Every structure is written in C-alpha cells, then in structure tokens.
GROMACS .gro file of C-alpha atoms in nm:
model
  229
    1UNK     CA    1  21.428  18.648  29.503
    2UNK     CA    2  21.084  18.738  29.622
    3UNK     CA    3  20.870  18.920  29.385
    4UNK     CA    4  20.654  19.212  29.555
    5UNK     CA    5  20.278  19.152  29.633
    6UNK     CA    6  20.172  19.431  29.422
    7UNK     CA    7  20.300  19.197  29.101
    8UNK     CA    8  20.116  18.885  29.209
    9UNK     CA    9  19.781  19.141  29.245
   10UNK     CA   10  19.880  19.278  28.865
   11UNK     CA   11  19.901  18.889  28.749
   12UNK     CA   12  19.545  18.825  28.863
   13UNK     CA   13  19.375  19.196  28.723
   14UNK     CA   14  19.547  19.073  28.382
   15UNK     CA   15  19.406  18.679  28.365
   16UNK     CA   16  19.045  18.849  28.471
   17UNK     CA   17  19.062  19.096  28.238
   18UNK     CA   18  19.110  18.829  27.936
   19UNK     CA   19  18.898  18.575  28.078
   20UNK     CA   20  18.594  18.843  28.049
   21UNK     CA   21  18.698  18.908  27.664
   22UNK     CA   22  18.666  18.565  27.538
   23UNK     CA   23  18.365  18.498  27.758
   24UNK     CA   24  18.473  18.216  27.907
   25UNK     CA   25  18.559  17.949  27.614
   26UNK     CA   26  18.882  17.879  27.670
   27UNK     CA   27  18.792  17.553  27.698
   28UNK     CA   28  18.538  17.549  27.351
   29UNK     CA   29  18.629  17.347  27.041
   30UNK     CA   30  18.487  17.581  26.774
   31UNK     CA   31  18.664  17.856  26.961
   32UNK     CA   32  18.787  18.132  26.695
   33UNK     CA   33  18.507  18.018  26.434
   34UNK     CA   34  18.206  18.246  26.307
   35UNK     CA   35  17.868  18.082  26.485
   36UNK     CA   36  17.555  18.046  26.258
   37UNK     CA   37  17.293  18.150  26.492
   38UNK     CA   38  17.008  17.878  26.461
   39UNK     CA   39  16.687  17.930  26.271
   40UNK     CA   40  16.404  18.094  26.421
   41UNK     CA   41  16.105  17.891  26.504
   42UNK     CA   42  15.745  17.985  26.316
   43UNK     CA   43  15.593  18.018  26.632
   44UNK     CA   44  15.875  18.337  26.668
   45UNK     CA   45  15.811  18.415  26.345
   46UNK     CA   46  15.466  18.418  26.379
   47UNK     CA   47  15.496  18.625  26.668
   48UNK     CA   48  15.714  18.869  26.546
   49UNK     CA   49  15.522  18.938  26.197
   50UNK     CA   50  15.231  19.241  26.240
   51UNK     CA   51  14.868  19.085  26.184
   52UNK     CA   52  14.728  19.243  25.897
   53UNK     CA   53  14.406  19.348  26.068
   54UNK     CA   54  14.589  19.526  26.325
   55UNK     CA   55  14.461  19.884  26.325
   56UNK     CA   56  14.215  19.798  26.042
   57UNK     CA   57  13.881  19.966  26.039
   58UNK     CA   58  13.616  19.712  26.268
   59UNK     CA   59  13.326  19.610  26.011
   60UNK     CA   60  12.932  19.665  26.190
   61UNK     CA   61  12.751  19.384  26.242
   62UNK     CA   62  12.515  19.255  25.968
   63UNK     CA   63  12.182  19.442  25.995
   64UNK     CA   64  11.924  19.183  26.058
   65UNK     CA   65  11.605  19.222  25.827
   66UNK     CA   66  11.328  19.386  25.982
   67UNK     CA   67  11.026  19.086  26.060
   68UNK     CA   68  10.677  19.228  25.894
   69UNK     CA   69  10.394  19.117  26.024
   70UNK     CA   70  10.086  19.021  25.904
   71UNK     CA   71   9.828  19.296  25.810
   72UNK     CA   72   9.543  19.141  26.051
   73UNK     CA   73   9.192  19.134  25.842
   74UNK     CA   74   8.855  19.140  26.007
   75UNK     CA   75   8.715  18.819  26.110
   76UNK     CA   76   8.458  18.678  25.911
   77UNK     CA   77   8.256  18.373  26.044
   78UNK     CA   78   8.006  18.087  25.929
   79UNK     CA   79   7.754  17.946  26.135
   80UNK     CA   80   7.606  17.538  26.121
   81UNK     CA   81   7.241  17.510  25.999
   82UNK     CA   82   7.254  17.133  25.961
   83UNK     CA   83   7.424  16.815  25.862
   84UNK     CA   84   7.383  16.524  25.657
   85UNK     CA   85   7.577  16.221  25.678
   86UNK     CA   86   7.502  15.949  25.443
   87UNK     CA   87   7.729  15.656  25.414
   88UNK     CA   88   8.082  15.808  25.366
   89UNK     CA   89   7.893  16.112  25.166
   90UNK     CA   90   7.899  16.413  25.454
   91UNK     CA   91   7.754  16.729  25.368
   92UNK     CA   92   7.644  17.084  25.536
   93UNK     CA   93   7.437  17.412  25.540
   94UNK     CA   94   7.633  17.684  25.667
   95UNK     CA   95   7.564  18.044  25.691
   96UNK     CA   96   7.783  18.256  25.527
   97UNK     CA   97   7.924  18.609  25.663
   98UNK     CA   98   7.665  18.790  25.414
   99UNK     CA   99   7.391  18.589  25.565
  100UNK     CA  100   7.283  18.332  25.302
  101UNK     CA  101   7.268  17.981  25.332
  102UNK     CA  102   7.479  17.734  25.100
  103UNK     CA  103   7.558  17.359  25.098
  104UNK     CA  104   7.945  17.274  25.134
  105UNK     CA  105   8.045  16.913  25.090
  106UNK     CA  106   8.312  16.724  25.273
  107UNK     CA  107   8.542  16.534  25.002
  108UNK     CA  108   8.657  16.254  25.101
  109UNK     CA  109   8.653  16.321  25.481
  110UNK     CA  110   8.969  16.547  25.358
  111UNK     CA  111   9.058  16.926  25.436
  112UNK     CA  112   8.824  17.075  25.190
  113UNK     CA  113   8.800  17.443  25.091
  114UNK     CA  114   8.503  17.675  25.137
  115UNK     CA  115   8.352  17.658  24.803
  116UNK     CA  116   8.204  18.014  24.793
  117UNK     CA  117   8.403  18.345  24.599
  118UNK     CA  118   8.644  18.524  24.856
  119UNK     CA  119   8.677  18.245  25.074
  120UNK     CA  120   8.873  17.944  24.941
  121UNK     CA  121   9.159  18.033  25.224
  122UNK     CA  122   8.842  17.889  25.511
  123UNK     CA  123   8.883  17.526  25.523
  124UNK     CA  124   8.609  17.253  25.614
  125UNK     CA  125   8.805  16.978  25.891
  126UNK     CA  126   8.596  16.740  26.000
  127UNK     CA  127   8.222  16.639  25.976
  128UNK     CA  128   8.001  16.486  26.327
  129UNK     CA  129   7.659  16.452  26.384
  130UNK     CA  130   7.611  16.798  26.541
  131UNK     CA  131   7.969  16.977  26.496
  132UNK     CA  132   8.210  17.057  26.266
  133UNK     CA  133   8.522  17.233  26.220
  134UNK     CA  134   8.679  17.537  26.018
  135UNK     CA  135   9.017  17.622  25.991
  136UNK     CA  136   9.082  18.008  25.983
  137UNK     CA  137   9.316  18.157  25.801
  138UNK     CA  138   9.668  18.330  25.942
  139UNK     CA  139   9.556  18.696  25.866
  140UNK     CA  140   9.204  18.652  25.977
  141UNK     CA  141   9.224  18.431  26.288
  142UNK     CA  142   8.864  18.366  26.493
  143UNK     CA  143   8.921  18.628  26.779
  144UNK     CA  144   8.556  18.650  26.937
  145UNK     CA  145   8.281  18.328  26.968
  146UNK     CA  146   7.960  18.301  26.996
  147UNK     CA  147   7.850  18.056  27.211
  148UNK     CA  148   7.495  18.102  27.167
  149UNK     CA  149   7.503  18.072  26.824
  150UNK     CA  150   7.714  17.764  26.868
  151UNK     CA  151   8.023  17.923  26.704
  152UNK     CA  152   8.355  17.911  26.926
  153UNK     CA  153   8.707  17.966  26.895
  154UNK     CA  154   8.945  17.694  26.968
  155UNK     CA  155   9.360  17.623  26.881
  156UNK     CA  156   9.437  17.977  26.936
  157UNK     CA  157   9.201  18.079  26.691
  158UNK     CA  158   9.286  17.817  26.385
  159UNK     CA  159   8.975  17.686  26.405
  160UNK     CA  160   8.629  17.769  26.488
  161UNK     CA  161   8.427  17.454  26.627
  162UNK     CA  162   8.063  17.556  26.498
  163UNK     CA  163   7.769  17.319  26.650
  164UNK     CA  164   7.409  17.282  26.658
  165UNK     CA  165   7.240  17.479  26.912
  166UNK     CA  166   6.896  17.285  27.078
  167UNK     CA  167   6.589  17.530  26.993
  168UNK     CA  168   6.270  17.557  27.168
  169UNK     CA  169   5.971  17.321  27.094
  170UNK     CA  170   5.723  17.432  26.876
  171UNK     CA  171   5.388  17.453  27.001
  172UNK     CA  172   5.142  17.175  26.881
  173UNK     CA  173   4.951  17.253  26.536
  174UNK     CA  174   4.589  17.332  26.643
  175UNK     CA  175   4.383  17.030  26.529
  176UNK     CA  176   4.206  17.037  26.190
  177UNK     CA  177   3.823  17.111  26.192
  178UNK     CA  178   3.575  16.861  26.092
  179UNK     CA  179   3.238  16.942  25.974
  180UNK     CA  180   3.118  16.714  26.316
  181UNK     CA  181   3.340  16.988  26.491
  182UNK     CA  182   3.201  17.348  26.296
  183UNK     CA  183   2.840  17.214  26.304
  184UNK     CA  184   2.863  17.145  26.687
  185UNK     CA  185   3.016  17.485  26.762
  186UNK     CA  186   2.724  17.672  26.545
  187UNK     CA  187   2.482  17.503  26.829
  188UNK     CA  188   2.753  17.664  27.066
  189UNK     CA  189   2.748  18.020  26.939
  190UNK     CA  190   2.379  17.999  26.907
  191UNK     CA  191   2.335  17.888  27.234
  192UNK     CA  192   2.554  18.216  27.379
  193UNK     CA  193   2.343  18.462  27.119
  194UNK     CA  194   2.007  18.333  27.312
  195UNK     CA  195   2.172  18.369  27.674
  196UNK     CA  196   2.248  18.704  27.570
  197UNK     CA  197   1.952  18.863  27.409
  198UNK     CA  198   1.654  18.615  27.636
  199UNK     CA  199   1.586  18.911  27.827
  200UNK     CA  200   1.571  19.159  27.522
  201UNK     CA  201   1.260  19.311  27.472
  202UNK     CA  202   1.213  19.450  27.066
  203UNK     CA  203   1.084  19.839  27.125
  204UNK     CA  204   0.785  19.909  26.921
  205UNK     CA  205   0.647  20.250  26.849
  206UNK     CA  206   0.331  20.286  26.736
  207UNK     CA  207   0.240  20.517  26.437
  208UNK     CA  208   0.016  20.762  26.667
  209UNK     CA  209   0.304  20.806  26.911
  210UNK     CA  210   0.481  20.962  26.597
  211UNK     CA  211   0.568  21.304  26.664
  212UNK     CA  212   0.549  21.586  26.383
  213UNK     CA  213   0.829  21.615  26.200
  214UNK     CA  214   0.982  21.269  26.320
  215UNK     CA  215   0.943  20.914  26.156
  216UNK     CA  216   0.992  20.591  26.249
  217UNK     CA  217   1.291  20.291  26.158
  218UNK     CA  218   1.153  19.951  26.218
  219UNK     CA  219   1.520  19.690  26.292
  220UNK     CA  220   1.529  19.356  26.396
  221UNK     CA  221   1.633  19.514  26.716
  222UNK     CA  222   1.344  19.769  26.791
  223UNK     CA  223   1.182  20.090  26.668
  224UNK     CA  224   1.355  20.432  26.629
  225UNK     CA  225   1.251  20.739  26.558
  226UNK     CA  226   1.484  20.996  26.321
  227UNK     CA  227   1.420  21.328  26.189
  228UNK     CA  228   1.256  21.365  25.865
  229UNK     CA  229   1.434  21.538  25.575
   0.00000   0.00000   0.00000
C-alpha cells in the first residue's frame, strides 16, 4: 500500500522539530547529564570587576614650591694698592669700600677670607706680581668694572680681577743747593739789580728849593717833598 506524500512531509517536520530540541547531541556521551560550565579565567574576572577609581574624584597635581630668589645687595668693591711676595709669604694693600687702606694676607696660597668686619663672605684667590683675585659673593655679584682703576669683572661676576694700574712719572726732585751754588747766584741777582738801576739817577732837592709849608724825605732812592703837619 502506498502511503500519501503528505505523511512522508509530516515524518520529516517531526525528526526536525526534535533534532532542534536536543541541539544536535544525539550523538554526545554525557547526553542527559547536568554540564559544569568551566571556570572563568582572571583575565574575565578582572575584566568584569568595576575598578575602584572609576568615577572617583581626580586629585590636582602637587603644587610645586614657589623658587625665591636672592635679595640682590649693592656691590661693594676693593681696589689693589700693592703686593708683596716673599718666599711662599704673599701679602696685599687693598682699598676697602669705605676708602681706607688695610693689609690682607694670603694663607697658604689658599681661598682666604677678607679679614675686615662685614666682609668675611669676599674671598682673596690668588696672589701675582701685579694682580689678584676676589671672589664675590652670590647676593652681591661684581656688576660694573673699572678698568681704569684696574678693577674688572670676570666669571659672570664671581670674581673681580683687581691689578696694578702704571702711573705717570714723577718729575725729577730739583737738585739740592750748595753754598758754591747760593753764593754764585747772589753775584747773579746782583748783577740784574745793577743792569736795572745803572741808569738811575738819585733826585736831590736842595733845602732852598723847599717850598713853605712843604719838607723834604731824603731815601736811598731820591728826595721827596710831603706836606708838613
């Protein structure tokens, strides 16, 4: 007997229908058993779980500390009157910024301070023939020179390199007078005093050429006549 078309077609629906409900593991061993799922990875974990800075309040940066800077001071300078080296001993007159002269010794060719009150922070450096050097300190650096004083400014004013300036000669001492040299100058001078007076001629007035009421001053140099009192 043949069976109709339409039961073949209901067959089929029917094995597609149950094939879909057991999703396809007909064929699987553990079929009808509960499945453990497997244990989530920490890297799923870790992306799952909230961070707990998420939404947090952002923290300002650190303030940074404000950088003072030095209260600048006027600059005060020295200036080189001479030097004196003697063996290893080194020595100098300097001029101080109120004007008076001192003596500062170099100890032991070592950085030596400025032995004067108010200024042990001025260091003496080195020691030459003609130069020398003073270290400045931070709040009072050497700003200006003076060249013709032999002061200048040097290291980005550190130091001040203070040297001997050449003067001008002297003029020669006048020679010292000898009695040969005073006696011949008298005949000199006398000589000039004749040239002078050789054609003087001493007035005279005689005692009749008086006139009343007048009277007559006899000098070395001539008659005169004044009033009488």
């Amino acid at each position: 007997m043949k069976l109709p078309i339409n039961f073949y077609g209901a067959i089929l629906a029917m094995f597609l229908l149950i094939s879909n409900a057991y999703g396809f593991d007909l064929f699987d061993p553990d079929r009808g058993k509960q499945k453990i799922q497997p244990p989530k990875t920490t890297q799923a974990i870790k992306t799952k779980l909230s961070s707990p800075f998420v939404g947090a309040r952002k923290l300002p940066p650190p303030r940074k500390k404000p950088v003072t800077k030095l209260k600048m001071r006027p600059q005060k300078d020295f200036f080189l009157q001479g030097t004196s080296l003697i063996g290893d001993k080194r020595a100098v007159v300097l001029k101080g910024p109120d004007r008076k002269e001192f003596v500062q010794y170099f100890r032991n060719n070592t950085r030596t301070p400025i032995k004067i009150e108010g200024y042990s922070d001025y260091y003496l450096l080195s020691v030459e023939a003609r130069e020398i050097r003073i270290e400045y300190p931070a709040d009072s650096p050497c700003r200006k020179s003076y060249e013709r004083k032999g002061h200048e400014c040097i290291d980005e004013g550190k130091i001040a390199k203070l040297s001997l300036k050449q003067g001008k000669a002297l003029p020669p001492p006048k020679p010292a007078v000898t009695p040969k040299l005073k006696k011949t100058k008298k005949r000199e001078d006398r000589k000039k005093r004749r040239q002078l007076y050789k054609n003087f001629k001493r007035k005279i007035i005689k005692d009749e050429d008086v006139p009343q009421g007048m009277r007559v001053v006899r000098t070395p140099f001539g008659d005169r006549l004044v009033p009488v009192k």
